[in-house]
Tab-separated table of C-alpha atoms and ligand atoms in Angstrom:
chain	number	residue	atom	x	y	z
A	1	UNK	CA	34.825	-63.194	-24.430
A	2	UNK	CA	37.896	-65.364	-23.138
A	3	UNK	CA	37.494	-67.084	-19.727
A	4	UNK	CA	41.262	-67.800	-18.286
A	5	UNK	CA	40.433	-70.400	-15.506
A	6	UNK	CA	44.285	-70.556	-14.226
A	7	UNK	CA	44.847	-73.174	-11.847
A	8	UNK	CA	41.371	-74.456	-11.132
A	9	UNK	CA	39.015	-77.294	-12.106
A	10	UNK	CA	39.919	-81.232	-12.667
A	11	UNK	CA	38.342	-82.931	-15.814
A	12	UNK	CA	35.601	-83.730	-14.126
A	13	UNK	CA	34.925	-80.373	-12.984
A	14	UNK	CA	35.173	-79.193	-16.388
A	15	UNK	CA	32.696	-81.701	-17.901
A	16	UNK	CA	30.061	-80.252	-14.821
A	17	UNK	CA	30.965	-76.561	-16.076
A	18	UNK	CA	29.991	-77.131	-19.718
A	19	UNK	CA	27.146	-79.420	-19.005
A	20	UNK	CA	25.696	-76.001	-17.469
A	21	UNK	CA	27.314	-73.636	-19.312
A	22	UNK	CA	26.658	-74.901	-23.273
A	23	UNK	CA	23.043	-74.190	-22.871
A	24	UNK	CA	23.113	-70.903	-21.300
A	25	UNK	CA	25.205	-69.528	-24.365
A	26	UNK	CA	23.821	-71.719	-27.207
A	27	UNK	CA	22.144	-68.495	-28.593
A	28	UNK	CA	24.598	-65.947	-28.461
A	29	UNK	CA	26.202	-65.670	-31.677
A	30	UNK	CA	26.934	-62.395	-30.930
A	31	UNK	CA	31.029	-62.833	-30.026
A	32	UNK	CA	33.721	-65.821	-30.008
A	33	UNK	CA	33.499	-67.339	-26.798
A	34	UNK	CA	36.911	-69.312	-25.685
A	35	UNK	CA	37.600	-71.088	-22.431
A	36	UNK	CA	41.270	-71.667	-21.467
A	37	UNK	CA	41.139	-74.588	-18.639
A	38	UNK	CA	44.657	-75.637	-17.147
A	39	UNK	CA	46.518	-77.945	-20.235
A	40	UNK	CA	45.520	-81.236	-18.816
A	41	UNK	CA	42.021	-80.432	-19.031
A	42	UNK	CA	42.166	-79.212	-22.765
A	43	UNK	CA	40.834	-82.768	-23.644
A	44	UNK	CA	38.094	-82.942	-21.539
A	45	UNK	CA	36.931	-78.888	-22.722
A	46	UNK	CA	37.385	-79.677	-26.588
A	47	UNK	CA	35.098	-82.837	-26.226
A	48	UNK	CA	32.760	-81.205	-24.023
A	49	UNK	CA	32.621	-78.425	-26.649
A	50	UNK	CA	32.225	-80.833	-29.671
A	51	UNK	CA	29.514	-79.147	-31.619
A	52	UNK	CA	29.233	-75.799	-29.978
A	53	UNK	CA	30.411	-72.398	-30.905
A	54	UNK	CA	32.693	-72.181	-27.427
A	55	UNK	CA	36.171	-72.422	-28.326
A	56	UNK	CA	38.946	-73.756	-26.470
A	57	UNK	CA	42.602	-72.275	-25.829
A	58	UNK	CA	46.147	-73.244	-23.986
A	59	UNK	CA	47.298	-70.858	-20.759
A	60	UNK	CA	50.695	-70.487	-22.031
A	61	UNK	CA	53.078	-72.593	-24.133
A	62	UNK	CA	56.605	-73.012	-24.887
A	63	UNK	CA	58.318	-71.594	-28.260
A	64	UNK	CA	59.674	-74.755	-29.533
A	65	UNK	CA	57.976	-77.378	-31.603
A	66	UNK	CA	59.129	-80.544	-29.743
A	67	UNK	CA	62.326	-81.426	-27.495
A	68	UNK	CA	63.892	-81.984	-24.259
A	69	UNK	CA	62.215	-79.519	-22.416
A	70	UNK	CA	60.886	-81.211	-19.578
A	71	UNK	CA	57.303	-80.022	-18.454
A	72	UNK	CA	56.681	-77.618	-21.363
A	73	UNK	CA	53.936	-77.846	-24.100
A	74	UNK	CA	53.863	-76.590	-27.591
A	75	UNK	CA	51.786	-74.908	-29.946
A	76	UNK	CA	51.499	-77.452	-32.234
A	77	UNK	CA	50.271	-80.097	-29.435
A	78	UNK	CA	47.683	-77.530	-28.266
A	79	UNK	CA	46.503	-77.530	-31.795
A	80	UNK	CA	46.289	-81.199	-32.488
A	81	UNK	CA	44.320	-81.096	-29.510
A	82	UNK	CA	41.790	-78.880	-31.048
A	83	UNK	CA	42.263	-75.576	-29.288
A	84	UNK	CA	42.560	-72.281	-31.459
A	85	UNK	CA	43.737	-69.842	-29.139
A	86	UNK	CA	46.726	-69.526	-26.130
A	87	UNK	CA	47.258	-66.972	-23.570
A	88	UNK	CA	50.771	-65.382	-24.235
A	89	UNK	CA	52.919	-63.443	-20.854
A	90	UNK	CA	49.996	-63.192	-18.477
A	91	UNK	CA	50.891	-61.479	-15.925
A	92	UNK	CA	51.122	-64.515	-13.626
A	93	UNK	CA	53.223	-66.144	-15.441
A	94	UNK	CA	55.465	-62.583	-15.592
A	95	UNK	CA	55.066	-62.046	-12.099
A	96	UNK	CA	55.767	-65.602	-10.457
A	97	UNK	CA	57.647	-67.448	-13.423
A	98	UNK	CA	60.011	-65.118	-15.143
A	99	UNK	CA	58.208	-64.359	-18.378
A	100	UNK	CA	59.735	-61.610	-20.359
A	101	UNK	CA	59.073	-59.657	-23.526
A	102	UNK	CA	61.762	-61.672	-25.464
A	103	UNK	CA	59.973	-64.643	-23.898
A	104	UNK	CA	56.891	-63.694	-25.151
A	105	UNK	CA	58.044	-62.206	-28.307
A	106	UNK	CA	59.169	-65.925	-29.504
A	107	UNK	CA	56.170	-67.565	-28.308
A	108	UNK	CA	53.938	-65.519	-30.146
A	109	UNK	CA	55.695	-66.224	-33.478
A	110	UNK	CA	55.880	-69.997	-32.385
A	111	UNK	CA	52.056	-69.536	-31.955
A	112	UNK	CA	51.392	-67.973	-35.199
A	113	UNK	CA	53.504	-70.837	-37.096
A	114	UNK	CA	51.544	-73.458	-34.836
A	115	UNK	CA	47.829	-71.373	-36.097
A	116	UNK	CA	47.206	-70.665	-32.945
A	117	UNK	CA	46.154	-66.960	-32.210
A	118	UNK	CA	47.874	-65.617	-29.446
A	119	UNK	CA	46.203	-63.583	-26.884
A	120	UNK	CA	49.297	-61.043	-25.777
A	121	UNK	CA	48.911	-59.879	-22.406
A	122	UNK	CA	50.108	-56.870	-21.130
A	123	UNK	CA	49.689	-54.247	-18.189
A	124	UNK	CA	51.229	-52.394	-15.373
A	125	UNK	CA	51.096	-52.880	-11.733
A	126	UNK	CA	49.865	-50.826	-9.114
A	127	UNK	CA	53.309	-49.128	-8.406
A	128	UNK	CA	54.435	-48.485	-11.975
A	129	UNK	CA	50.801	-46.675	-12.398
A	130	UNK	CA	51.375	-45.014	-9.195
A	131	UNK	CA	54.554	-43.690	-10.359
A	132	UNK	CA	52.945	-42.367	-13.282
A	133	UNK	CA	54.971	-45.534	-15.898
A	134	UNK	CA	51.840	-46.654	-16.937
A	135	UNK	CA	52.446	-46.073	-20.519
A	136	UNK	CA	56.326	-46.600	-20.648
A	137	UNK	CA	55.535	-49.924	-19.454
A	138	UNK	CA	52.497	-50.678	-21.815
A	139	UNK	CA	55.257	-49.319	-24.721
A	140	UNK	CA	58.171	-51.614	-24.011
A	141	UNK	CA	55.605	-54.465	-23.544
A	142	UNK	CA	53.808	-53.957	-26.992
A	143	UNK	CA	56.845	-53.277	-28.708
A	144	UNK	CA	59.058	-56.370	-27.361
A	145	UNK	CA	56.207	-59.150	-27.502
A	146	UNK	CA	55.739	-57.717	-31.244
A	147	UNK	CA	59.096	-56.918	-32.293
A	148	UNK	CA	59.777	-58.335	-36.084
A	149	UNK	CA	56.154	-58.880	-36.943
A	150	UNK	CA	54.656	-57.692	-40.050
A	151	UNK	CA	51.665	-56.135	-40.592
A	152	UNK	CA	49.895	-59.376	-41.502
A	153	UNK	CA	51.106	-61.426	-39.165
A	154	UNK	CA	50.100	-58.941	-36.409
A	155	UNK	CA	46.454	-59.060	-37.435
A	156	UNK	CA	46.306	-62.555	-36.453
A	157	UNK	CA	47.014	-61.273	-32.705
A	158	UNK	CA	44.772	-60.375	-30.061
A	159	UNK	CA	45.973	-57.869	-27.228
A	160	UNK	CA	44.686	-58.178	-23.825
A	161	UNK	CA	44.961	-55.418	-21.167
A	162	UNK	CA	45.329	-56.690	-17.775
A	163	UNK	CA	46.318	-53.833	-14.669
A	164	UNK	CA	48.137	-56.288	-12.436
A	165	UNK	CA	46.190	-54.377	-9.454
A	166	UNK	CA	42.635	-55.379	-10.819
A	167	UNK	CA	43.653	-58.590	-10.918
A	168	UNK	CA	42.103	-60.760	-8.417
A	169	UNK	CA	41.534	-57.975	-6.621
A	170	UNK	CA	37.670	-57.208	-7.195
A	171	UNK	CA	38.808	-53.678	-7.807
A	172	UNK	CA	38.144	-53.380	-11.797
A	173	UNK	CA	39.984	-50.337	-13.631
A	174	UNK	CA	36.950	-47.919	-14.086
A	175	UNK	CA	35.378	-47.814	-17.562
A	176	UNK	CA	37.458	-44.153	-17.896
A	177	UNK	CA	41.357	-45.683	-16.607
A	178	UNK	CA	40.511	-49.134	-18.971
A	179	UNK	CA	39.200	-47.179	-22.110
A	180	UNK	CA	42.428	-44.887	-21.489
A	181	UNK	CA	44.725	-47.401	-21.764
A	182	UNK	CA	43.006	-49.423	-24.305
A	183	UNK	CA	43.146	-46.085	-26.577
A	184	UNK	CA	46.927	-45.951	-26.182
A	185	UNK	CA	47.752	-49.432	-26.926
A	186	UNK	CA	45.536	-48.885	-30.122
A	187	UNK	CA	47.788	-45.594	-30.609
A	188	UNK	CA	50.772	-47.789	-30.628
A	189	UNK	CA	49.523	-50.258	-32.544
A	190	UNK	CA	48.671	-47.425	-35.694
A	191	UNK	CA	52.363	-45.814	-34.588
A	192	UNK	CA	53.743	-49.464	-35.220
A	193	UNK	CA	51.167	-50.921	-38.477
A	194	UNK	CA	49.365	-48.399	-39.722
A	195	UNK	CA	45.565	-46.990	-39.438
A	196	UNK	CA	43.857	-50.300	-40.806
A	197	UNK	CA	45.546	-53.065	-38.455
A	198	UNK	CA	44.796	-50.448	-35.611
A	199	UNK	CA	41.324	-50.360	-36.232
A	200	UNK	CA	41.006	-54.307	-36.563
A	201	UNK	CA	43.296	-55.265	-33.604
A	202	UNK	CA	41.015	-56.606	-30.814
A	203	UNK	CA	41.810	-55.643	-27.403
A	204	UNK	CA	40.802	-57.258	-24.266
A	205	UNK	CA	39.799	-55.723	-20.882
A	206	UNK	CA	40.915	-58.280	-17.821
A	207	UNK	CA	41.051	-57.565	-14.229
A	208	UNK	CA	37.877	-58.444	-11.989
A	209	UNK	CA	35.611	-58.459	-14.956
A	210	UNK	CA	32.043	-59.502	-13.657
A	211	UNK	CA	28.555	-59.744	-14.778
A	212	UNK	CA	27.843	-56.278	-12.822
A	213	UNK	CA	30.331	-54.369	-14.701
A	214	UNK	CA	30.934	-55.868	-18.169
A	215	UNK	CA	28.749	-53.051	-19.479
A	216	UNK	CA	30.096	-50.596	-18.558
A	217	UNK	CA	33.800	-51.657	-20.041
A	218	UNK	CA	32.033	-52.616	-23.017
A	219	UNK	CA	30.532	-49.020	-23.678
A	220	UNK	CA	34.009	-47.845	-24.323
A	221	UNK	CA	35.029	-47.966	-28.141
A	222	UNK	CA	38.297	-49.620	-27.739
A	223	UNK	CA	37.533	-52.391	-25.475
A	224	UNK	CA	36.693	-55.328	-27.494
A	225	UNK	CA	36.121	-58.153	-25.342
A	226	UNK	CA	37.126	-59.336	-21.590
A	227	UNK	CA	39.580	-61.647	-20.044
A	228	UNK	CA	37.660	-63.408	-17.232
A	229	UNK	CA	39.171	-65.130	-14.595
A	230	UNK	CA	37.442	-65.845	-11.005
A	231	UNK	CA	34.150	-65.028	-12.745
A	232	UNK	CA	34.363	-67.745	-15.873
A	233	UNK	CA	34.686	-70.594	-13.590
A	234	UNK	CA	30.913	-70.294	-12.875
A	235	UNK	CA	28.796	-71.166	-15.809
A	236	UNK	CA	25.640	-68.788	-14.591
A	237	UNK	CA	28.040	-65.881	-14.279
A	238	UNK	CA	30.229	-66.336	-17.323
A	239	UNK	CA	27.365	-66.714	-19.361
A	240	UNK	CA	26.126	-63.514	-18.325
A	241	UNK	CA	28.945	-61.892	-18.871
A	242	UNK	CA	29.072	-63.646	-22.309
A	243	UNK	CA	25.287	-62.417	-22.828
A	244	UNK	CA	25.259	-59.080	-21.586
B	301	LIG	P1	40.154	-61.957	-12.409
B	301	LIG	O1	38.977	-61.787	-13.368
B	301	LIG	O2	39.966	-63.055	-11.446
B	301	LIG	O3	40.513	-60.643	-11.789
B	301	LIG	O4	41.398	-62.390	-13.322
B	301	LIG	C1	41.695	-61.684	-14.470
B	301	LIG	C2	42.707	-62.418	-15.249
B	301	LIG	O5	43.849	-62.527	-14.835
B	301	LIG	C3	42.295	-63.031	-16.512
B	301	LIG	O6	43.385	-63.484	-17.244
């Protein structure tokens, strides 16, 4: 259960989430729990974490390992911070700041080499499901973010599906339209690397995920987990969804 708080929250705000929130989900044991806060509050989450089972993760980072590259962050500085995970080509950062599946396809291997797991987003938006595109976009997606991957270094990958239309929105894909599309990213994930990583990969449901209908999304077989936005920023209702 991944909580993606975007662009909200100073440090301080962040210390007051976790003061409520590490209590309400000391018990669950159940799941990995991972908050990604905006990269200047990474700090202030991996202390506030310190000896807790909540794990911490970057929004997005850049493929390099160091350079002139004004404004960018790497893997390996999100992992000497102490985070463990990093959002890869969510659809914000597609949508407002050019992200593409070469993009992403060099920033998950930069993640892997950092030991960071990526979390690879992908979905369509309202007009290429309207059109009926849905699945050619899901395709070219999958198969440009993990183009030259092997089978074991794909299993170290986490896929999240995100319809750019439930995003935000407060209209969640039904449990039927999220399990669809979760089943045919697992399809092209077995096409791709074979029965066993299929049936391993984790994927992620994200798009107006709240503590009213995490059940049902979890009920379907091939939805693994959620990506949280608006509804992880509040400790009561993220834990919920956490515990549900
Ligand atoms: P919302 O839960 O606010 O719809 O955001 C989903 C999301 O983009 C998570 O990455």
């Amino acid at each position: 259960m991944a909580g993606n708080w975007k662009m909200y929250k100073t440090a301080a705000e962040t210390c007051a989430f976790f003061h409520k929130f590490n209590p309400l989900v000391a018990g669950s044991a159940h799941c990995e729990i991972v908050i990604c806060p905006p990269s200047v509050n990474l700090s202030a989450a991996v202390e506030a974490t310190r000896g807790t089972r909540i794990e911490t993760g970057g929004q997005n980072m850049f493929w390099e390992k160091e350079g002139a590259f004004t404004g960018e962050i790497s893997g390996n500085m999100l992992k000497a911070l102490g985070s463990k995970w990093v959002l890869i080509a969510h659809s914000e950062r597609r949508q407002y700041f050019g992200e593409t599946n070469e993009n992403a396809r060099k920033k998950i291997l930069a993640a892997l080499d950092s030991g960071l797991t990526p979390v690879y987003c992908v979905g369509e938006n309202l007009d290429e499901r309207q059109t009926g595109g849905t699945h050619q976009v899901l395709e070219s997606q999958l198969t440009g973010g993990w183009a030259g991957l092997s089978a074991d270094r794909f299993s170290k990958i986490v896929i999240a599906y995100e319809p750019c239309w439930a995003i935000g929105t407060g209209k969640v894909a039904t449990p039927e339209i999220a399990a669809e599309a979760h089943r045919f990213i697992r399809d092209q994930v077995r096409k791709q690397f074979g029965a066993e990583p299929a049936a391993a990969c984790r994927i992620l449901y994200g798009g107006s995920v709240k503590p009213d209908n995490i059940r049902g999304l979890m009920a379907q077989p091939d939805i693994d987990g959620a990506l949280v936005g608006g509804a992880s920023l509040d400790p009561d209702s993220f834990a919920s969804i956490v515990n549900f």
